[in-house]
PDB file of C-alpha atoms in Angstrom:
ATOM      1  CA  UNK A   1      -1.627  15.954   1.531  1.00 41.00           C
ATOM      2  CA  UNK A   2      -2.895  15.007  -1.925  1.00 45.00           C
ATOM      3  CA  UNK A   3      -6.408  15.369  -3.236  1.00 50.00           C
ATOM      4  CA  UNK A   4      -8.839  12.724  -2.015  1.00 52.00           C
ATOM      5  CA  UNK A   5     -10.079  10.385  -4.725  1.00 57.00           C
ATOM      6  CA  UNK A   6     -13.717  10.587  -5.887  1.00 72.00           C
ATOM      7  CA  UNK A   7     -15.287   8.470  -8.609  1.00 79.00           C
ATOM      8  CA  UNK A   8     -16.458   9.899 -11.912  1.00 90.00           C
ATOM      9  CA  UNK A   9     -20.102  10.799 -12.567  1.00 89.00           C
ATOM     10  CA  UNK A  10     -22.044   9.969 -15.742  1.00 89.00           C
ATOM     11  CA  UNK A  11     -21.142  13.268 -17.452  1.00 89.00           C
ATOM     12  CA  UNK A  12     -17.435  12.714 -16.811  1.00 91.00           C
ATOM     13  CA  UNK A  13     -17.679   9.113 -18.005  1.00 92.00           C
ATOM     14  CA  UNK A  14     -19.307  10.281 -21.231  1.00 92.00           C
ATOM     15  CA  UNK A  15     -16.495  12.795 -21.755  1.00 92.00           C
ATOM     16  CA  UNK A  16     -13.932  10.114 -20.953  1.00 93.00           C
ATOM     17  CA  UNK A  17     -15.446   7.769 -23.513  1.00 91.00           C
ATOM     18  CA  UNK A  18     -15.146  10.448 -26.216  1.00 91.00           C
ATOM     19  CA  UNK A  19     -11.542  11.246 -25.334  1.00 93.00           C
ATOM     20  CA  UNK A  20     -10.607   7.558 -25.285  1.00 92.00           C
ATOM     21  CA  UNK A  21     -12.088   7.139 -28.758  1.00 91.00           C
ATOM     22  CA  UNK A  22      -9.760   9.935 -29.933  1.00 91.00           C
ATOM     23  CA  UNK A  23      -6.755   7.773 -28.909  1.00 91.00           C
ATOM     24  CA  UNK A  24      -5.463  10.342 -26.421  1.00 92.00           C
ATOM     25  CA  UNK A  25      -3.062   9.242 -23.707  1.00 93.00           C
ATOM     26  CA  UNK A  26      -4.259   8.946 -20.126  1.00 93.00           C
ATOM     27  CA  UNK A  27      -2.150  11.956 -19.187  1.00 93.00           C
ATOM     28  CA  UNK A  28      -3.737  14.080 -21.932  1.00 93.00           C
ATOM     29  CA  UNK A  29      -7.221  12.923 -20.928  1.00 94.00           C
ATOM     30  CA  UNK A  30      -6.557  13.742 -17.284  1.00 92.00           C
ATOM     31  CA  UNK A  31      -5.395  17.262 -18.204  1.00 92.00           C
ATOM     32  CA  UNK A  32      -8.507  17.948 -20.290  1.00 92.00           C
ATOM     33  CA  UNK A  33     -10.880  16.615 -17.619  1.00 92.00           C
ATOM     34  CA  UNK A  34      -9.139  18.274 -14.691  1.00 90.00           C
ATOM     35  CA  UNK A  35      -8.576  14.891 -13.034  1.00 91.00           C
ATOM     36  CA  UNK A  36      -5.441  13.096 -11.907  1.00 91.00           C
ATOM     37  CA  UNK A  37      -3.874  10.544 -14.221  1.00 91.00           C
ATOM     38  CA  UNK A  38      -4.283   7.875 -11.528  1.00 90.00           C
ATOM     39  CA  UNK A  39      -8.057   8.517 -11.431  1.00 91.00           C
ATOM     40  CA  UNK A  40      -8.325   8.029 -15.196  1.00 93.00           C
ATOM     41  CA  UNK A  41      -6.163   4.914 -15.058  1.00 92.00           C
ATOM     42  CA  UNK A  42      -8.252   3.476 -12.208  1.00 90.00           C
ATOM     43  CA  UNK A  43     -11.520   4.188 -14.005  1.00 92.00           C
ATOM     44  CA  UNK A  44     -10.388   2.529 -17.235  1.00 93.00           C
ATOM     45  CA  UNK A  45      -9.073  -0.509 -15.383  1.00 91.00           C
ATOM     46  CA  UNK A  46     -12.197  -0.936 -13.253  1.00 88.00           C
ATOM     47  CA  UNK A  47     -14.944  -0.166 -15.731  1.00 89.00           C
ATOM     48  CA  UNK A  48     -13.438  -0.703 -19.168  1.00 88.00           C
ATOM     49  CA  UNK A  49     -14.115  -3.819 -21.237  1.00 83.00           C
ATOM     50  CA  UNK A  50     -11.219  -5.898 -22.634  1.00 81.00           C
ATOM     51  CA  UNK A  51     -12.928  -6.296 -26.035  1.00 83.00           C
ATOM     52  CA  UNK A  52     -15.372  -3.401 -26.401  1.00 83.00           C
ATOM     53  CA  UNK A  53     -13.144  -0.817 -24.770  1.00 87.00           C
ATOM     54  CA  UNK A  54     -14.555   1.958 -22.578  1.00 92.00           C
ATOM     55  CA  UNK A  55     -18.273   2.698 -22.937  1.00 90.00           C
ATOM     56  CA  UNK A  56     -19.749   5.356 -20.645  1.00 90.00           C
ATOM     57  CA  UNK A  57     -23.130   3.654 -20.136  1.00 89.00           C
ATOM     58  CA  UNK A  58     -21.556   0.291 -19.333  1.00 89.00           C
ATOM     59  CA  UNK A  59     -19.019   1.932 -17.029  1.00 89.00           C
ATOM     60  CA  UNK A  60     -21.762   3.752 -15.114  1.00 89.00           C
ATOM     61  CA  UNK A  61     -23.726   0.526 -14.739  1.00 86.00           C
ATOM     62  CA  UNK A  62     -20.667  -1.368 -13.510  1.00 84.00           C
ATOM     63  CA  UNK A  63     -19.861   1.354 -10.971  1.00 85.00           C
ATOM     64  CA  UNK A  64     -23.440   1.451  -9.694  1.00 83.00           C
ATOM     65  CA  UNK A  65     -23.519  -2.321  -9.369  1.00 76.00           C
ATOM     66  CA  UNK A  66     -20.259  -2.234  -7.421  1.00 74.00           C
ATOM     67  CA  UNK A  67     -21.714   0.281  -4.965  1.00 76.00           C
ATOM     68  CA  UNK A  68     -24.795  -1.897  -4.474  1.00 72.00           C
ATOM     69  CA  UNK A  69     -22.611  -4.927  -3.859  1.00 66.00           C
ATOM     70  CA  UNK A  70     -20.536  -2.981  -1.322  1.00 69.00           C
ATOM     71  CA  UNK A  71     -23.666  -1.963   0.596  1.00 75.00           C
ATOM     72  CA  UNK A  72     -24.913  -5.553   0.451  1.00 75.00           C
ATOM     73  CA  UNK A  73     -21.594  -6.691   1.872  1.00 77.00           C
ATOM     74  CA  UNK A  74     -21.931  -4.312   4.807  1.00 83.00           C
ATOM     75  CA  UNK A  75     -25.462  -5.586   5.419  1.00 85.00           C
ATOM     76  CA  UNK A  76     -24.081  -9.142   5.636  1.00 88.00           C
ATOM     77  CA  UNK A  77     -22.185  -8.071   8.750  1.00 91.00           C
ATOM     78  CA  UNK A  78     -25.055  -6.190  10.350  1.00 88.00           C
ATOM     79  CA  UNK A  79     -25.191  -2.633  11.651  1.00 83.00           C
ATOM     80  CA  UNK A  80     -23.611  -3.799  14.914  1.00 88.00           C
ATOM     81  CA  UNK A  81     -21.843  -6.923  13.634  1.00 92.00           C
ATOM     82  CA  UNK A  82     -24.806  -8.914  14.938  1.00 90.00           C
ATOM     83  CA  UNK A  83     -25.383 -11.294  12.005  1.00 92.00           C
ATOM     84  CA  UNK A  84     -23.754 -14.750  12.075  1.00 93.00           C
ATOM     85  CA  UNK A  85     -21.119 -13.566   9.590  1.00 94.00           C
ATOM     86  CA  UNK A  86     -20.684 -10.314  11.502  1.00 93.00           C
ATOM     87  CA  UNK A  87     -20.152 -12.186  14.770  1.00 94.00           C
ATOM     88  CA  UNK A  88     -17.519 -14.360  13.098  1.00 95.00           C
ATOM     89  CA  UNK A  89     -15.671 -11.315  11.743  1.00 95.00           C
ATOM     90  CA  UNK A  90     -15.830  -9.604  15.132  1.00 94.00           C
ATOM     91  CA  UNK A  91     -14.424 -12.716  16.815  1.00 94.00           C
ATOM     92  CA  UNK A  92     -11.546 -12.825  14.330  1.00 95.00           C
ATOM     93  CA  UNK A  93     -10.809  -9.129  14.909  1.00 94.00           C
ATOM     94  CA  UNK A  94     -10.630  -9.880  18.634  1.00 93.00           C
ATOM     95  CA  UNK A  95      -8.023 -12.534  17.798  1.00 92.00           C
ATOM     96  CA  UNK A  96      -5.892  -9.726  16.275  1.00 91.00           C
ATOM     97  CA  UNK A  97      -6.455 -10.815  12.657  1.00 93.00           C
ATOM     98  CA  UNK A  98      -6.497  -8.018  10.099  1.00 92.00           C
ATOM     99  CA  UNK A  99      -9.475  -7.485   7.743  1.00 93.00           C
ATOM    100  CA  UNK A 100      -7.271  -8.734   4.887  1.00 93.00           C
ATOM    101  CA  UNK A 101      -6.550 -11.966   6.769  1.00 94.00           C
ATOM    102  CA  UNK A 102     -10.210 -12.430   7.680  1.00 95.00           C
ATOM    103  CA  UNK A 103     -11.357 -11.902   4.092  1.00 94.00           C
ATOM    104  CA  UNK A 104      -8.762 -14.411   2.882  1.00 94.00           C
ATOM    105  CA  UNK A 105      -9.832 -16.943   5.490  1.00 95.00           C
ATOM    106  CA  UNK A 106     -13.510 -16.601   4.529  1.00 95.00           C
ATOM    107  CA  UNK A 107     -12.594 -17.138   0.885  1.00 93.00           C
ATOM    108  CA  UNK A 108     -10.795 -20.379   1.764  1.00 94.00           C
ATOM    109  CA  UNK A 109     -13.607 -21.541   4.060  1.00 94.00           C
ATOM    110  CA  UNK A 110     -16.389 -20.798   1.546  1.00 93.00           C
ATOM    111  CA  UNK A 111     -14.882 -20.939  -1.956  1.00 92.00           C
ATOM    112  CA  UNK A 112     -18.275 -21.438  -3.614  1.00 91.00           C
ATOM    113  CA  UNK A 113     -20.584 -19.529  -1.246  1.00 91.00           C
ATOM    114  CA  UNK A 114     -20.411 -15.772  -1.874  1.00 86.00           C
ATOM    115  CA  UNK A 115     -23.027 -15.126   0.819  1.00 88.00           C
ATOM    116  CA  UNK A 116     -20.478 -16.143   3.447  1.00 92.00           C
ATOM    117  CA  UNK A 117     -17.678 -13.970   2.089  1.00 92.00           C
ATOM    118  CA  UNK A 118     -16.837 -10.279   2.323  1.00 91.00           C
ATOM    119  CA  UNK A 119     -13.856  -8.280   1.154  1.00 90.00           C
ATOM    120  CA  UNK A 120     -11.436  -6.598   3.516  1.00 91.00           C
ATOM    121  CA  UNK A 121     -12.690  -3.219   2.262  1.00 88.00           C
ATOM    122  CA  UNK A 122     -16.242  -4.171   3.299  1.00 90.00           C
ATOM    123  CA  UNK A 123     -15.015  -5.030   6.795  1.00 93.00           C
ATOM    124  CA  UNK A 124     -13.298  -1.650   7.100  1.00 91.00           C
ATOM    125  CA  UNK A 125     -16.441   0.121   5.864  1.00 87.00           C
ATOM    126  CA  UNK A 126     -18.641  -1.792   8.298  1.00 89.00           C
ATOM    127  CA  UNK A 127     -16.379  -0.938  11.249  1.00 90.00           C
ATOM    128  CA  UNK A 128     -16.507   2.786  10.534  1.00 87.00           C
ATOM    129  CA  UNK A 129     -20.262   2.726   9.872  1.00 84.00           C
ATOM    130  CA  UNK A 130     -20.990   1.487  13.405  1.00 86.00           C
ATOM    131  CA  UNK A 131     -22.616   4.335  15.393  1.00 83.00           C
ATOM    132  CA  UNK A 132     -20.388   6.116  17.884  1.00 82.00           C
ATOM    133  CA  UNK A 133     -20.197   4.302  21.173  1.00 87.00           C
ATOM    134  CA  UNK A 134     -18.441   1.530  23.019  1.00 89.00           C
ATOM    135  CA  UNK A 135     -18.743  -1.044  20.205  1.00 89.00           C
ATOM    136  CA  UNK A 136     -17.285   1.301  17.575  1.00 88.00           C
ATOM    137  CA  UNK A 137     -14.383   2.190  19.889  1.00 90.00           C
ATOM    138  CA  UNK A 138     -13.731  -1.506  20.562  1.00 91.00           C
ATOM    139  CA  UNK A 139     -13.782  -2.450  16.867  1.00 92.00           C
ATOM    140  CA  UNK A 140     -11.485   0.390  15.797  1.00 90.00           C
ATOM    141  CA  UNK A 141      -9.034  -0.458  18.588  1.00 91.00           C
ATOM    142  CA  UNK A 142      -8.780  -3.986  17.162  1.00 90.00           C
ATOM    143  CA  UNK A 143      -7.590  -2.742  13.758  1.00 90.00           C
ATOM    144  CA  UNK A 144      -3.858  -2.679  13.095  1.00 83.00           C
ATOM    145  CA  UNK A 145      -3.987   1.090  12.672  1.00 79.00           C
ATOM    146  CA  UNK A 146      -6.542   2.403  15.113  1.00 74.00           C
ATOM    147  CA  UNK A 147      -7.527   5.652  13.379  1.00 78.00           C
ATOM    148  CA  UNK A 148     -10.611   7.282  14.865  1.00 76.00           C
ATOM    149  CA  UNK A 149     -11.744   8.130  11.316  1.00 73.00           C
ATOM    150  CA  UNK A 150     -11.377   6.145   8.134  1.00 70.00           C
ATOM    151  CA  UNK A 151      -8.338   7.370   6.249  1.00 67.00           C
ATOM    152  CA  UNK A 152      -8.687   7.784   2.460  1.00 60.00           C
ATOM    153  CA  UNK A 153      -7.157   4.941   0.485  1.00 56.00           C
ATOM    154  CA  UNK A 154      -5.092   7.446  -1.515  1.00 48.00           C
ATOM    155  CA  UNK A 155      -2.957   9.370   0.940  1.00 47.00           C
ATOM    156  CA  UNK A 156      -1.428  12.044  -1.285  1.00 43.00           C
ATOM    157  CA  UNK A 157       2.018  11.715  -2.765  1.00 41.00           C
ATOM    158  CA  UNK A 158       3.922  10.576   0.290  1.00 43.00           C
ATOM    159  CA  UNK A 159       3.456   6.853  -0.442  1.00 44.00           C
ATOM    160  CA  UNK A 160       5.113   7.367  -3.810  1.00 45.00           C
ATOM    161  CA  UNK A 161       7.987   9.301  -2.364  1.00 45.00           C
ATOM    162  CA  UNK A 162       6.639  12.676  -3.479  1.00 48.00           C
ATOM    163  CA  UNK A 163       7.637  14.233  -0.165  1.00 54.00           C
ATOM    164  CA  UNK A 164      11.103  12.640  -0.173  1.00 58.00           C
ATOM    165  CA  UNK A 165      13.792  15.012  -1.384  1.00 60.00           C
ATOM    166  CA  UNK A 166      17.094  14.319  -3.135  1.00 61.00           C
ATOM    167  CA  UNK A 167      15.996  11.010  -4.633  1.00 62.00           C
ATOM    168  CA  UNK A 168      18.351   9.379  -7.134  1.00 63.00           C
ATOM    169  CA  UNK A 169      16.752   7.156  -9.830  1.00 65.00           C
ATOM    170  CA  UNK A 170      17.083   3.417  -9.331  1.00 69.00           C
ATOM    171  CA  UNK A 171      18.424   3.288 -12.857  1.00 67.00           C
ATOM    172  CA  UNK A 172      21.588   4.929 -11.515  1.00 70.00           C
ATOM    173  CA  UNK A 173      22.313   2.056  -9.163  1.00 71.00           C
ATOM    174  CA  UNK A 174      25.674   0.415 -10.005  1.00 72.00           C
ATOM    175  CA  UNK A 175      25.355  -2.084 -12.847  1.00 73.00           C
ATOM    176  CA  UNK A 176      27.069  -4.796 -10.803  1.00 75.00           C
ATOM    177  CA  UNK A 177      24.235  -4.551  -8.250  1.00 75.00           C
ATOM    178  CA  UNK A 178      21.640  -5.409 -10.898  1.00 74.00           C
ATOM    179  CA  UNK A 179      23.675  -8.346 -12.191  1.00 76.00           C
ATOM    180  CA  UNK A 180      24.097  -9.826  -8.680  1.00 79.00           C
ATOM    181  CA  UNK A 181      27.597 -10.930  -9.727  1.00 80.00           C
ATOM    182  CA  UNK A 182      29.485  -8.710  -7.293  1.00 83.00           C
ATOM    183  CA  UNK A 183      28.901  -9.038  -3.529  1.00 88.00           C
ATOM    184  CA  UNK A 184      28.274  -6.052  -1.286  1.00 88.00           C
ATOM    185  CA  UNK A 185      25.006  -4.727  -2.714  1.00 86.00           C
ATOM    186  CA  UNK A 186      22.008  -4.914  -0.381  1.00 87.00           C
ATOM    187  CA  UNK A 187      18.240  -4.466  -0.455  1.00 86.00           C
ATOM    188  CA  UNK A 188      16.383  -3.431   2.684  1.00 85.00           C
ATOM    189  CA  UNK A 189      12.881  -3.059   4.057  1.00 84.00           C
ATOM    190  CA  UNK A 190      10.892  -2.566   7.260  1.00 80.00           C
ATOM    191  CA  UNK A 191       8.812  -5.201   9.040  1.00 82.00           C
ATOM    192  CA  UNK A 192       6.401  -3.377  11.318  1.00 78.00           C
ATOM    193  CA  UNK A 193       4.629  -4.840  14.318  1.00 75.00           C
ATOM    194  CA  UNK A 194       1.006  -4.385  15.346  1.00 69.00           C
ATOM    195  CA  UNK A 195      -0.104  -0.744  15.353  1.00 66.00           C
ATOM    196  CA  UNK A 196       3.423   0.309  14.326  1.00 69.00           C
ATOM    197  CA  UNK A 197       4.578  -0.179  17.914  1.00 71.00           C
ATOM    198  CA  UNK A 198       7.788  -1.919  16.854  1.00 78.00           C
ATOM    199  CA  UNK A 199       9.888  -2.512  13.761  1.00 84.00           C
ATOM    200  CA  UNK A 200      12.688  -4.684  12.430  1.00 88.00           C
ATOM    201  CA  UNK A 201      14.890  -3.683   9.515  1.00 87.00           C
ATOM    202  CA  UNK A 202      15.847  -6.331   6.980  1.00 89.00           C
ATOM    203  CA  UNK A 203      18.828  -6.232   4.636  1.00 88.00           C
ATOM    204  CA  UNK A 204      19.423  -8.918   1.984  1.00 89.00           C
ATOM    205  CA  UNK A 205      22.767  -9.154   0.197  1.00 90.00           C
ATOM    206  CA  UNK A 206      21.862  -9.564  -3.484  1.00 86.00           C
ATOM    207  CA  UNK A 207      24.754 -11.855  -4.421  1.00 84.00           C
ATOM    208  CA  UNK A 208      24.641 -14.416  -1.579  1.00 88.00           C
ATOM    209  CA  UNK A 209      21.042 -13.791  -0.307  1.00 86.00           C
ATOM    210  CA  UNK A 210      22.546 -13.412   3.170  1.00 89.00           C
ATOM    211  CA  UNK A 211      20.093 -11.638   5.512  1.00 89.00           C
ATOM    212  CA  UNK A 212      20.814  -9.127   8.265  1.00 89.00           C
ATOM    213  CA  UNK A 213      18.099  -8.233  10.803  1.00 90.00           C
ATOM    214  CA  UNK A 214      18.162  -4.961  12.711  1.00 88.00           C
ATOM    215  CA  UNK A 215      16.092  -4.140  15.790  1.00 87.00           C
ATOM    216  CA  UNK A 216      14.787  -0.595  15.354  1.00 87.00           C
ATOM    217  CA  UNK A 217      14.025   1.768  18.218  1.00 85.00           C
ATOM    218  CA  UNK A 218      11.044   3.161  16.324  1.00 82.00           C
ATOM    219  CA  UNK A 219       9.413   3.471  12.906  1.00 79.00           C
ATOM    220  CA  UNK A 220      10.654   6.880  11.727  1.00 81.00           C
ATOM    221  CA  UNK A 221      13.241   7.769   9.101  1.00 79.00           C
ATOM    222  CA  UNK A 222      15.684   8.750  11.843  1.00 83.00           C
ATOM    223  CA  UNK A 223      15.257   5.351  13.526  1.00 84.00           C
ATOM    224  CA  UNK A 224      15.858   3.635  10.171  1.00 84.00           C
ATOM    225  CA  UNK A 225      19.041   5.616   9.578  1.00 84.00           C
ATOM    226  CA  UNK A 226      20.363   4.946  13.081  1.00 87.00           C
ATOM    227  CA  UNK A 227      19.421   1.252  13.064  1.00 87.00           C
ATOM    228  CA  UNK A 228      20.895   0.388   9.667  1.00 88.00           C
ATOM    229  CA  UNK A 229      24.008   2.509  10.315  1.00 87.00           C
ATOM    230  CA  UNK A 230      24.573   0.685  13.592  1.00 89.00           C
ATOM    231  CA  UNK A 231      24.067  -2.724  11.978  1.00 88.00           C
ATOM    232  CA  UNK A 232      26.352  -2.086   9.023  1.00 88.00           C
ATOM    233  CA  UNK A 233      29.226  -1.094  11.294  1.00 89.00           C
ATOM    234  CA  UNK A 234      29.603  -4.853  11.807  1.00 89.00           C
ATOM    235  CA  UNK A 235      30.034  -5.401   8.047  1.00 89.00           C
ATOM    236  CA  UNK A 236      33.453  -5.002   6.441  1.00 90.00           C
ATOM    237  CA  UNK A 237      33.771  -1.974   4.102  1.00 87.00           C
ATOM    238  CA  UNK A 238      34.187  -4.160   1.005  1.00 86.00           C
ATOM    239  CA  UNK A 239      30.696  -5.564   1.611  1.00 89.00           C
ATOM    240  CA  UNK A 240      29.073  -2.113   1.918  1.00 86.00           C
ATOM    241  CA  UNK A 241      28.737  -1.066  -1.724  1.00 86.00           C
ATOM    242  CA  UNK A 242      25.068  -0.061  -2.044  1.00 84.00           C
ATOM    243  CA  UNK A 243      21.789  -0.371  -0.163  1.00 83.00           C
ATOM    244  CA  UNK A 244      18.439  -0.210  -1.968  1.00 82.00           C
ATOM    245  CA  UNK A 245      15.059   0.001  -0.258  1.00 75.00           C
ATOM    246  CA  UNK A 246      11.469   1.044  -0.911  1.00 66.00           C
ATOM    247  CA  UNK A 247       9.959   4.522  -1.085  1.00 62.00           C
ATOM    248  CA  UNK A 248       8.108   4.459   2.237  1.00 63.00           C
ATOM    249  CA  UNK A 249       8.427   7.727   4.163  1.00 63.00           C
ATOM    250  CA  UNK A 250       9.986   5.810   7.073  1.00 61.00           C
ATOM    251  CA  UNK A 251      12.952   5.174   4.757  1.00 63.00           C
ATOM    252  CA  UNK A 252      13.343   8.810   3.690  1.00 62.00           C
ATOM    253  CA  UNK A 253      16.733  10.277   4.610  1.00 58.00           C
ATOM    254  CA  UNK A 254      16.428  12.764   7.493  1.00 52.00           C
ATOM    255  CA  UNK A 255      17.817  16.274   6.908  1.00 49.00           C
ATOM    256  CA  UNK A 256      21.610  16.109   6.827  1.00 47.00           C
ATOM    257  CA  UNK A 257      21.615  12.312   6.635  1.00 47.00           C
ATOM    258  CA  UNK A 258      24.529  12.331   4.209  1.00 46.00           C
ATOM    259  CA  UNK A 259      26.758  14.227   6.591  1.00 38.00           C
ATOM    260  CA  UNK A 260      29.078  11.727   8.223  1.00 37.00           C
ATOM    261  CA  UNK A 261      27.827   8.890   5.991  1.00 40.00           C
ATOM    262  CA  UNK A 262      30.324   8.826   3.168  1.00 35.00           C
ATOM    263  CA  UNK A 263      28.631   5.916   1.380  1.00 39.00           C
ATOM    264  CA  UNK A 264      25.054   7.073   1.878  1.00 39.00           C
ATOM    265  CA  UNK A 265      22.892   7.925  -1.068  1.00 42.00           C
ATOM    266  CA  UNK A 266      19.255   7.287  -1.876  1.00 38.00           C
ATOM    267  CA  UNK A 267      18.057   5.661  -5.077  1.00 41.00           C
ATOM    268  CA  UNK A 268      14.413   5.646  -6.063  1.00 39.00           C
ATOM    269  CA  UNK A 269      12.060   4.676  -8.854  1.00 42.00           C
ATOM    270  CA  UNK A 270       8.254   4.664  -8.575  1.00 42.00           C
ATOM    271  CA  UNK A 271       7.922   2.065 -11.336  1.00 40.00           C
ATOM    272  CA  UNK A 272      10.776  -0.271 -10.488  1.00 42.00           C
ATOM    273  CA  UNK A 273       9.583  -3.849 -10.087  1.00 38.00           C
ATOM    274  CA  UNK A 274      10.567  -5.497  -6.821  1.00 38.00           C
ATOM    275  CA  UNK A 275      12.706  -2.953  -4.994  1.00 37.00           C
ATOM    276  CA  UNK A 276      10.528   0.044  -5.778  1.00 35.00           C
ATOM    277  CA  UNK A 277      12.989   2.609  -4.749  1.00 36.00           C
ATOM    278  CA  UNK A 278      14.968   4.491  -2.129  1.00 38.00           C
ATOM    279  CA  UNK A 279      18.367   2.990  -2.028  1.00 39.00           C
ATOM    280  CA  UNK A 280      21.102   3.915   0.328  1.00 40.00           C
ATOM    281  CA  UNK A 281      24.729   2.777   0.160  1.00 37.00           C
TER     282      UNK A 281
END
């Protein structure tokens, strides 16, 4: 598992400001500060100024203000979701809405009233700040992923395919697949049900936009391989040229996946727009 993200302190922000003024790349700055490149990128995006650039004092003030606002958001919901807004959020969670959906609904209901709005991150924080007991257990059970503890937002390298072996760059996908002129090239993904209890595989033919749906027996890489292999047996060989999908670990090829699958290969690119990686033909 990757290193958990932690924000920069004032000393690090001062150092960052100096390195930025020297026109160093984010990768070079990260190496000198002993931080990940993603941390530096996130800090500059969050606390930099579009005109003035990155100033340590302003960045520290912005970060502190954001923390205060986050705490204020949690207070809106109440320690036990007992404020009017907290009761509304709790009711929506009981209706199986996700925090993202609830936050979006509040924004539409109160476009001008910030006091009646909270972000999805605030809802997650408030749920996990509830003292241990029956209410906390009930609230966590109503989340899509009912983890007993809050999982860090950055979960190592697995989400970027870092734990997936034998990846082939998306740039090596056949040129005719990118042009959409030749049929037989597909893009796939997973649609997961509540709490990952079920899944459906989707495959879209790039030329005709024809869609195939595949009922999966589970949400693992092995289930994905078996489900898509079973579904594509109904497709004529001429229409099975390539299959591109994202870098989620559920799409990683299981050990020995290529054996017996003459057309199977995995294409991946962490920066590709749209189909951001693994591709199997």
